[in-house]
Amino acid sequence: MSGSAPERLAQWGVAGLHRVSRAILFVDRVESVRLMDADEESVLRHWLAFVKSVRTTVVPEHGGRVVKTLGDGLFAEFPEPESAVAAAFAIQRLCDETNRAEPDEATILLR
């Protein structure tokens, strides 16, 4: 195929298309199934409160947006890697803070 990249894109009907780079952050709760089996209501309440804090505070403070939440996970995007890394550390700090009020068997561990 000859021609410049914009010319080739125009041939395919996607003129004006441009690349956008994003950094992706995925948070997953460790052993969520085992914890849910032990005390579903308490674990779910604790997890949903944690996700709400991440969604409404941590991710926006670092310039990101939550793309999707899953049963035991969260998927977010950021405009650059530095923001995603800063948000990951902030999420871990929030996790440590919220775990202080929970019994050991209900603590949130993330990967």
Coordinates of N, CA and C in Angstrom, one line a residue:
M1 N 0.8 -1.2 0.0 CA 0.0 0.0 0.0 C 0.9 1.2 0.0
S2 N 0.6 2.1 -0.9 CA 1.5 3.4 -1.0 C 0.7 4.5 -0.3
G3 N 1.4 5.6 -0.1 CA 0.8 6.8 0.4 C 1.2 7.0 1.9
S4 N 0.9 8.1 2.4 CA 1.1 8.4 3.8 C 0.0 7.7 4.7
A5 N 0.3 7.7 5.9 CA -0.7 7.1 6.9 C -2.0 7.8 6.8
P6 N -2.1 9.2 6.8 CA -3.4 9.8 6.6 C -4.1 9.4 5.3
E7 N -3.3 9.3 4.2 CA -4.0 8.9 2.9 C -4.5 7.5 3.0
R8 N -3.8 6.6 3.6 CA -4.2 5.2 3.8 C -5.5 5.1 4.6
L9 N -5.5 5.9 5.7 CA -6.7 6.0 6.6 C -7.9 6.5 5.8
A10 N -7.7 7.5 5.0 CA -8.8 8.1 4.2 C -9.4 7.1 3.2
Q11 N -8.5 6.2 2.7 CA -8.9 5.2 1.7 C -9.9 4.2 2.5
W12 N -9.7 4.0 3.7 CA -10.5 3.1 4.5 C -11.7 3.8 5.1
G13 N -11.9 5.1 4.8 CA -13.0 5.8 5.4 C -12.9 6.2 6.8
V14 N -11.7 6.3 7.3 CA -11.5 6.7 8.7 C -10.5 7.9 8.8
A15 N -10.7 8.8 7.9 CA -9.9 10.1 7.8 C -10.1 10.8 9.2
G16 N -9.1 11.4 9.6 CA -9.2 12.1 10.9 C -9.0 11.3 12.1
L17 N -8.8 10.0 12.0 CA -8.6 9.1 13.1 C -7.3 9.4 13.7
H18 N -7.2 9.4 15.0 CA -5.9 9.6 15.7 C -5.8 8.7 16.9
R19 N -4.6 8.5 17.3 CA -4.3 7.6 18.4 C -4.4 8.4 19.7
V20 N -4.9 7.7 20.7 CA -4.9 8.3 22.1 C -4.3 7.2 23.0
S21 N -3.4 7.6 23.8 CA -2.8 6.7 24.7 C -3.4 6.8 26.1
R22 N -3.6 5.7 26.7 CA -4.2 5.7 28.1 C -3.5 4.7 28.9
A23 N -3.5 4.9 30.2 CA -3.0 4.0 31.1 C -4.1 3.3 31.8
I24 N -4.1 2.0 31.9 CA -5.2 1.2 32.5 C -4.8 0.7 33.9
L25 N -5.7 0.7 34.8 CA -5.6 0.2 36.1 C -6.7 -0.8 36.4
F26 N -6.3 -2.0 36.8 CA -7.3 -3.0 37.2 C -7.0 -3.4 38.7
V27 N -8.0 -3.3 39.5 CA -8.0 -3.7 40.9 C -8.8 -5.0 41.1
D28 N -8.2 -6.0 41.7 CA -9.0 -7.2 42.0 C -8.8 -7.6 43.4
R29 N -9.9 -8.0 44.0 CA -9.9 -8.4 45.4 C -9.4 -9.9 45.5
V30 N -8.5 -10.1 46.5 CA -7.9 -11.4 46.7 C -8.9 -12.2 47.5
E31 N -9.1 -13.5 47.1 CA -9.9 -14.5 47.8 C -11.4 -14.0 48.1
S32 N -12.0 -13.3 47.1 CA -13.3 -12.8 47.3 C -14.3 -13.9 47.5
V33 N -14.2 -15.0 46.8 CA -15.2 -16.1 46.9 C -15.1 -16.7 48.3
R34 N -13.9 -17.0 48.8 CA -13.8 -17.6 50.1 C -14.4 -16.6 51.2
L35 N -14.2 -15.3 51.0 CA -14.7 -14.4 52.0 C -16.2 -14.3 51.9
M36 N -16.8 -14.3 50.7 CA -18.2 -14.2 50.5 C -18.9 -15.5 51.1
D37 N -18.3 -16.6 51.0 CA -18.8 -17.8 51.6 C -18.9 -17.7 53.1
A38 N -17.9 -17.0 53.7 CA -17.9 -16.9 55.2 C -18.9 -16.0 55.7
D39 N -19.1 -14.8 55.0 CA -20.0 -13.8 55.5 C -20.4 -12.8 54.4
E40 N -21.2 -13.2 53.5 CA -21.5 -12.5 52.3 C -22.0 -11.1 52.6
E41 N -22.9 -10.9 53.5 CA -23.5 -9.5 53.7 C -22.4 -8.5 54.2
S42 N -21.6 -8.9 55.2 CA -20.6 -8.0 55.7 C -19.5 -7.7 54.7
V43 N -19.1 -8.8 54.0 CA -18.0 -8.6 53.0 C -18.5 -7.7 51.8
L44 N -19.7 -7.9 51.4 CA -20.3 -7.1 50.3 C -20.4 -5.7 50.7
R45 N -20.9 -5.4 51.9 CA -21.1 -4.1 52.4 C -19.7 -3.3 52.5
H46 N -18.7 -4.0 53.0 CA -17.4 -3.5 53.1 C -16.8 -3.2 51.7
W47 N -16.9 -4.1 50.8 CA -16.4 -4.0 49.5 C -17.1 -2.8 48.7
L48 N -18.4 -2.7 48.8 CA -19.1 -1.7 48.1 C -18.8 -0.3 48.6
A49 N -18.6 -0.2 49.9 CA -18.2 1.1 50.5 C -16.8 1.5 50.0
F50 N -15.9 0.5 49.9 CA -14.5 0.7 49.4 C -14.6 1.2 48.0
V51 N -15.3 0.5 47.1 CA -15.4 0.8 45.7 C -16.0 2.2 45.5
K52 N -17.0 2.5 46.3 CA -17.6 3.9 46.2 C -16.5 5.0 46.5
S53 N -15.7 4.7 47.5 CA -14.6 5.7 47.8 C -13.6 5.8 46.7
V54 N -13.3 4.7 46.1 CA -12.3 4.7 45.0 C -12.9 5.4 43.8
R55 N -14.2 5.1 43.5 CA -14.9 5.7 42.3 C -15.1 7.2 42.5
T56 N -15.5 7.6 43.6 CA -15.9 9.0 43.8 C -14.8 9.9 44.2
T57 N -13.7 9.3 44.8 CA -12.6 10.2 45.4 C -11.3 9.9 44.7
V58 N -10.8 8.7 44.9 CA -9.4 8.4 44.5 C -9.2 8.5 43.0
V59 N -10.0 7.9 42.2 CA -9.8 7.9 40.7 C -9.9 9.3 40.2
P60 N -11.0 10.0 40.5 CA -11.1 11.4 40.0 C -10.0 12.3 40.5
E61 N -9.5 12.2 41.7 CA -8.4 13.0 42.2 C -7.2 12.8 41.4
H62 N -7.0 11.7 40.7 CA -5.8 11.4 39.9 C -6.1 11.6 38.4
G63 N -7.2 12.2 38.1 CA -7.5 12.5 36.7 C -8.0 11.3 35.9
G64 N -8.5 10.3 36.5 CA -8.9 9.1 35.8 C -10.5 9.0 35.8
R65 N -10.9 7.9 35.2 CA -12.3 7.6 35.3 C -12.5 6.1 35.4
V66 N -13.5 5.7 36.1 CA -13.8 4.3 36.3 C -14.6 3.9 35.0
V67 N -14.1 2.9 34.4 CA -14.7 2.3 33.2 C -15.8 1.3 33.5
K68 N -15.4 0.5 34.5 CA -16.4 -0.6 34.8 C -16.0 -1.2 36.2
T69 N -17.0 -1.5 37.0 CA -16.8 -2.2 38.2 C -17.4 -3.6 38.0
L70 N -16.7 -4.6 38.6 CA -17.1 -6.0 38.5 C -17.4 -6.4 39.9
G71 N -17.9 -7.7 40.1 CA -18.2 -8.1 41.4 C -17.1 -7.9 42.4
D72 N -15.9 -8.3 42.0 CA -14.7 -8.1 43.0 C -13.6 -7.4 42.3
G73 N -13.9 -6.5 41.3 CA -12.8 -5.8 40.6 C -13.3 -4.5 40.2
L74 N -12.3 -3.7 39.7 CA -12.6 -2.3 39.2 C -11.6 -2.1 38.1
F75 N -12.1 -1.4 37.1 CA -11.3 -1.1 35.9 C -11.4 0.4 35.6
A76 N -10.2 1.0 35.6 CA -10.1 2.5 35.4 C -9.1 2.8 34.4
E77 N -9.3 4.0 33.8 CA -8.3 4.5 32.8 C -7.8 5.9 33.2
F78 N -6.6 6.2 32.8 CA -6.0 7.5 33.2 C -5.3 8.0 31.9
P79 N -5.1 9.3 31.9 CA -4.5 9.9 30.7 C -3.0 9.6 30.6
E80 N -2.3 9.3 31.7 CA -0.9 8.9 31.6 C -0.5 8.0 32.7
P81 N 0.6 7.2 32.6 CA 0.9 6.2 33.5 C 1.2 6.7 35.0
E82 N 1.8 7.9 35.1 CA 2.0 8.5 36.4 C 0.8 8.6 37.2
S83 N -0.3 9.0 36.6 CA -1.6 9.2 37.3 C -2.1 7.8 37.7
A84 N -2.0 6.8 36.9 CA -2.5 5.5 37.2 C -1.7 4.9 38.4
V85 N -0.3 5.1 38.4 CA 0.5 4.6 39.5 C 0.2 5.3 40.8
A86 N 0.0 6.7 40.7 CA -0.4 7.4 41.9 C -1.7 7.0 42.5
A87 N -2.7 6.7 41.6 CA -4.0 6.2 42.0 C -3.8 4.8 42.6
A88 N -3.0 4.0 42.1 CA -2.8 2.6 42.6 C -2.3 2.7 44.1
F89 N -1.3 3.6 44.3 CA -0.8 3.7 45.7 C -1.9 4.3 46.6
A90 N -2.6 5.3 46.1 CA -3.7 5.8 46.9 C -4.8 4.8 47.2
I91 N -5.1 3.9 46.3 CA -6.0 2.8 46.6 C -5.5 1.9 47.6
Q92 N -4.2 1.6 47.6 CA -3.6 0.7 48.6 C -3.7 1.4 50.0
R93 N -3.4 2.7 50.0 CA -3.5 3.4 51.3 C -4.9 3.4 51.8
L94 N -5.9 3.6 51.0 CA -7.3 3.6 51.4 C -7.7 2.2 51.9
C95 N -7.2 1.2 51.2 CA -7.4 -0.2 51.6 C -6.9 -0.4 53.0
D96 N -5.7 0.0 53.3 CA -5.1 -0.1 54.6 C -5.9 0.6 55.7
E97 N -6.3 1.8 55.4 CA -7.2 2.6 56.3 C -8.5 1.9 56.6
T98 N -9.2 1.4 55.6 CA -10.5 0.8 55.8 C -10.4 -0.5 56.5
N99 N -9.2 -1.2 56.3 CA -9.0 -2.5 57.0 C -8.8 -2.4 58.5
R100 N -8.4 -1.2 58.9 CA -8.2 -1.1 60.4 C -9.4 -1.3 61.2
A101 N -10.6 -1.0 60.6 CA -11.8 -1.1 61.3 C -12.5 -2.5 61.2
E102 N -11.8 -3.4 60.4 CA -12.4 -4.7 60.1 C -11.7 -5.8 60.8
P103 N -12.4 -6.9 61.1 CA -11.6 -8.0 61.7 C -10.8 -8.7 60.6
D104 N -9.7 -9.4 61.0 CA -8.8 -10.0 60.1 C -9.4 -10.8 59.0
E105 N -10.5 -11.5 59.3 CA -11.1 -12.4 58.3 C -11.9 -11.6 57.3
A106 N -12.1 -10.3 57.5 CA -12.9 -9.5 56.5 C -12.0 -8.4 55.8
T107 N -10.7 -8.4 56.0 CA -9.9 -7.4 55.4 C -9.9 -7.5 53.9
I108 N -9.7 -6.4 53.3 CA -9.6 -6.4 51.8 C -8.1 -6.5 51.4
L109 N -7.8 -7.4 50.6 CA -6.4 -7.5 50.1 C -6.6 -7.4 48.5
L110 N -5.7 -6.6 47.9 CA -5.8 -6.3 46.5 C -4.6 -6.8 45.7
R111 N -4.9 -7.1 44.5 CA -3.8 -7.3 43.5 C -4.0 -6.5 42.4

